[in-house]
């Protein structure tokens, strides 16, 4: 009998297995001096930073990163927003890192994000929601490769 979880294409997390995920501190987060705050929360959770850079991203990089949203009405705004200033890109590692980070970040729309999450504590509108975290393993792998070369990741 086929495992129903695997049948749906969801890769189950295995105990003790480390995951890597991409976190972006978006330009509003950098402008508002929330870099330390975000890193503090990740480290307090015992997540390990295995890649870290500050860059002003090109449109092309952001368009590749958000390719899944290319047809959305907000795509132009989204690319303008992400290229409006410096971004901090972090490669973060830990057991269950992908899901743990998504929960720490909170709902996409900060108005719906729970207090205690990064968006729930520091943002109010969907146009500027401070941070990005990869949604699942496939996107984490794809996004880490977009923002980091292999040599830029340690351990
Ligand atoms: P996520 O960042 O929580 O994964 P997505 O749905 O993947 O959310 O959307 C990517 C990003 O696009 C959001 O974080 C936000 O910056 C932006 N975005 C999403 N929906 C809207 C919208 O309706 N208006 C403006 N920007 C949006
Ligand atoms: Mg997303």
GROMACS .gro file of C-alpha atoms and ligand atoms in nm:
model
  183
    1UNK     CA    1   0.000   0.000   0.000
    2UNK     CA    2   0.125   0.342  -0.092
    3UNK     CA    3   0.175   0.590   0.194
    4UNK     CA    4  -0.100   0.855   0.138
    5UNK     CA    5   0.136   1.141   0.231
    6UNK     CA    6   0.396   1.033  -0.023
    7UNK     CA    7   0.119   0.968  -0.277
    8UNK     CA    8   0.030   1.339  -0.259
    9UNK     CA    9   0.388   1.434  -0.331
   10UNK     CA   10   0.446   1.579   0.015
   11UNK     CA   11   0.794   1.480   0.133
   12UNK     CA   12   0.759   1.385   0.501
   13UNK     CA   13   1.012   1.530   0.745
   14UNK     CA   14   1.241   1.262   0.890
   15UNK     CA   15   1.360   1.285   1.252
   16UNK     CA   16   1.705   1.437   1.291
   17UNK     CA   17   1.721   1.547   0.930
   18UNK     CA   18   1.837   1.905   0.882
   19UNK     CA   19   1.672   2.134   0.631
   20UNK     CA   20   1.793   2.457   0.474
   21UNK     CA   21   1.566   2.744   0.388
   22UNK     CA   22   1.598   3.094   0.244
   23UNK     CA   23   1.508   3.398   0.453
   24UNK     CA   24   1.505   3.745   0.299
   25UNK     CA   25   1.488   4.062   0.504
   26UNK     CA   26   1.312   4.279   0.248
   27UNK     CA   27   1.401   4.647   0.190
   28UNK     CA   28   1.142   4.773   0.441
   29UNK     CA   29   1.295   4.546   0.705
   30UNK     CA   30   1.644   4.677   0.631
   31UNK     CA   31   1.524   5.042   0.619
   32UNK     CA   32   1.348   4.999   0.952
   33UNK     CA   33   1.665   4.855   1.113
   34UNK     CA   34   1.504   4.517   1.177
   35UNK     CA   35   1.802   4.311   1.055
   36UNK     CA   36   1.925   4.245   1.408
   37UNK     CA   37   1.574   4.170   1.534
   38UNK     CA   38   1.509   3.910   1.264
   39UNK     CA   39   1.849   3.742   1.307
   40UNK     CA   40   1.804   3.746   1.686
   41UNK     CA   41   1.476   3.557   1.653
   42UNK     CA   42   1.621   3.299   1.414
   43UNK     CA   43   1.920   3.234   1.639
   44UNK     CA   44   1.707   3.224   1.954
   45UNK     CA   45   1.519   2.939   1.785
   46UNK     CA   46   1.853   2.755   1.751
   47UNK     CA   47   1.852   2.786   1.375
   48UNK     CA   48   2.201   2.809   1.224
   49UNK     CA   49   2.301   3.074   0.970
   50UNK     CA   50   2.493   2.898   0.692
   51UNK     CA   51   2.487   3.187   0.442
   52UNK     CA   52   2.451   3.564   0.484
   53UNK     CA   53   2.476   3.860   0.246
   54UNK     CA   54   2.360   4.218   0.202
   55UNK     CA   55   2.281   4.314  -0.156
   56UNK     CA   56   2.072   4.549  -0.367
   57UNK     CA   57   1.907   4.291  -0.596
   58UNK     CA   58   1.866   4.331  -0.972
   59UNK     CA   59   1.513   4.309  -1.116
   60UNK     CA   60   1.605   3.989  -1.297
   61UNK     CA   61   1.700   3.812  -0.975
   62UNK     CA   62   1.374   3.915  -0.806
   63UNK     CA   63   1.168   3.816  -1.112
   64UNK     CA   64   1.327   3.470  -1.104
   65UNK     CA   65   1.271   3.441  -0.729
   66UNK     CA   66   0.902   3.536  -0.761
   67UNK     CA   67   0.842   3.364  -1.100
   68UNK     CA   68   0.534   3.184  -0.961
   69UNK     CA   69   0.366   3.525  -0.917
   70UNK     CA   70   0.448   3.659  -1.265
   71UNK     CA   71   0.081   3.669  -1.372
   72UNK     CA   72  -0.048   3.827  -1.048
   73UNK     CA   73  -0.175   4.186  -1.056
   74UNK     CA   74   0.071   4.282  -0.782
   75UNK     CA   75   0.380   4.141  -0.959
   76UNK     CA   76   0.509   4.479  -1.083
   77UNK     CA   77   0.468   4.632  -0.740
   78UNK     CA   78   0.636   4.331  -0.581
   79UNK     CA   79   0.945   4.359  -0.803
   80UNK     CA   80   0.963   4.737  -0.746
   81UNK     CA   81   0.939   4.678  -0.371
   82UNK     CA   82   1.210   4.411  -0.358
   83UNK     CA   83   1.446   4.620  -0.571
   84UNK     CA   84   1.380   4.945  -0.380
   85UNK     CA   85   1.681   4.902  -0.151
   86UNK     CA   86   1.916   4.663   0.021
   87UNK     CA   87   1.801   4.312   0.108
   88UNK     CA   88   1.961   4.072   0.355
   89UNK     CA   89   1.962   3.713   0.229
   90UNK     CA   90   2.009   3.437   0.484
   91UNK     CA   91   2.049   3.065   0.437
   92UNK     CA   92   1.920   2.909   0.754
   93UNK     CA   93   1.961   2.549   0.869
   94UNK     CA   94   1.795   2.333   1.130
   95UNK     CA   95   1.562   2.044   1.188
   96UNK     CA   96   1.220   2.142   1.047
   97UNK     CA   97   1.372   2.478   0.946
   98UNK     CA   98   1.136   2.539   0.653
   99UNK     CA   99   0.812   2.507   0.848
  100UNK     CA  100   0.955   2.660   1.167
  101UNK     CA  101   1.064   2.974   0.981
  102UNK     CA  102   0.731   3.008   0.798
  103UNK     CA  103   0.548   2.995   1.131
  104UNK     CA  104   0.788   3.249   1.286
  105UNK     CA  105   0.727   3.484   0.991
  106UNK     CA  106   0.347   3.466   1.009
  107UNK     CA  107   0.067   3.508   0.754
  108UNK     CA  108   0.141   3.680   0.421
  109UNK     CA  109  -0.100   3.960   0.508
  110UNK     CA  110   0.036   4.118   0.827
  111UNK     CA  111  -0.318   4.223   0.922
  112UNK     CA  112  -0.388   3.851   0.968
  113UNK     CA  113  -0.050   3.755   1.115
  114UNK     CA  114  -0.052   3.640   1.477
  115UNK     CA  115   0.115   3.852   1.742
  116UNK     CA  116   0.454   3.699   1.820
  117UNK     CA  117   0.531   3.643   1.453
  118UNK     CA  118   0.768   3.877   1.269
  119UNK     CA  119   0.493   4.013   1.042
  120UNK     CA  120   0.242   4.019   1.329
  121UNK     CA  121   0.481   4.224   1.543
  122UNK     CA  122   0.635   4.462   1.288
  123UNK     CA  123   0.413   4.498   0.980
  124UNK     CA  124   0.062   4.615   0.901
  125UNK     CA  125   0.004   4.589   0.525
  126UNK     CA  126   0.065   4.321   0.261
  127UNK     CA  127   0.264   4.564   0.041
  128UNK     CA  128   0.546   4.575   0.297
  129UNK     CA  129   0.567   4.261   0.505
  130UNK     CA  130   0.934   4.267   0.614
  131UNK     CA  131   1.049   3.912   0.542
  132UNK     CA  132   1.038   3.616   0.306
  133UNK     CA  133   1.073   3.250   0.396
  134UNK     CA  134   1.069   2.957   0.151
  135UNK     CA  135   0.733   2.777   0.144
  136UNK     CA  136   0.848   2.416   0.108
  137UNK     CA  137   1.148   2.197   0.023
  138UNK     CA  138   1.124   2.240  -0.351
  139UNK     CA  139   1.110   2.620  -0.326
  140UNK     CA  140   1.381   2.629  -0.056
  141UNK     CA  141   1.620   2.440  -0.284
  142UNK     CA  142   1.533   2.655  -0.586
  143UNK     CA  143   1.552   2.985  -0.395
  144UNK     CA  144   1.880   2.907  -0.215
  145UNK     CA  145   2.036   2.840  -0.555
  146UNK     CA  146   1.905   3.175  -0.685
  147UNK     CA  147   2.050   3.382  -0.399
  148UNK     CA  148   2.364   3.185  -0.307
  149UNK     CA  149   2.638   3.001  -0.491
  150UNK     CA  150   2.756   2.674  -0.333
  151UNK     CA  151   3.081   2.842  -0.223
  152UNK     CA  152   2.885   3.105  -0.029
  153UNK     CA  153   2.723   2.844   0.196
  154UNK     CA  154   2.925   2.696   0.479
  155UNK     CA  155   2.920   2.364   0.672
  156LIG     P1  156   0.456   3.464   0.121
  156LIG     O1  157   0.562   3.574   0.115
  156LIG     O2  158   0.390   3.460   0.255
  156LIG     O3  159   0.507   3.331   0.074
  156LIG     P2  160   0.316   3.488  -0.134
  156LIG     O4  161   0.171   3.462  -0.156
  156LIG     O5  162   0.413   3.388  -0.190
  156LIG     O6  163   0.339   3.508   0.021
  156LIG     O7  164   0.347   3.631  -0.195
  156LIG     C1  165   0.480   3.675  -0.211
  156LIG     C2  166   0.491   3.820  -0.170
  156LIG     O8  167   0.415   3.898  -0.261
  156LIG     C3  168   0.431   3.853  -0.033
  156LIG     O9  169   0.518   3.827   0.074
  156LIG     C4  170   0.404   4.002  -0.049
  156LIG    O10  171   0.526   4.076  -0.035
  156LIG     C5  172   0.358   4.010  -0.193
  156LIG     N1  173   0.213   4.002  -0.207
  156LIG     C6  174   0.135   3.891  -0.198
  156LIG     N2  175   0.006   3.919  -0.217
  156LIG     C7  176   0.002   4.052  -0.241
  156LIG     C8  177  -0.105   4.145  -0.270
  156LIG    O11  178  -0.224   4.107  -0.277
  156LIG     N3  179  -0.070   4.275  -0.288
  156LIG     C9  180   0.059   4.320  -0.281
  156LIG     N4  181   0.162   4.236  -0.255
  156LIG    C10  182   0.134   4.105  -0.235
  157LIG    MG1  183   0.557   3.260  -0.116
   0.00000   0.00000   0.00000
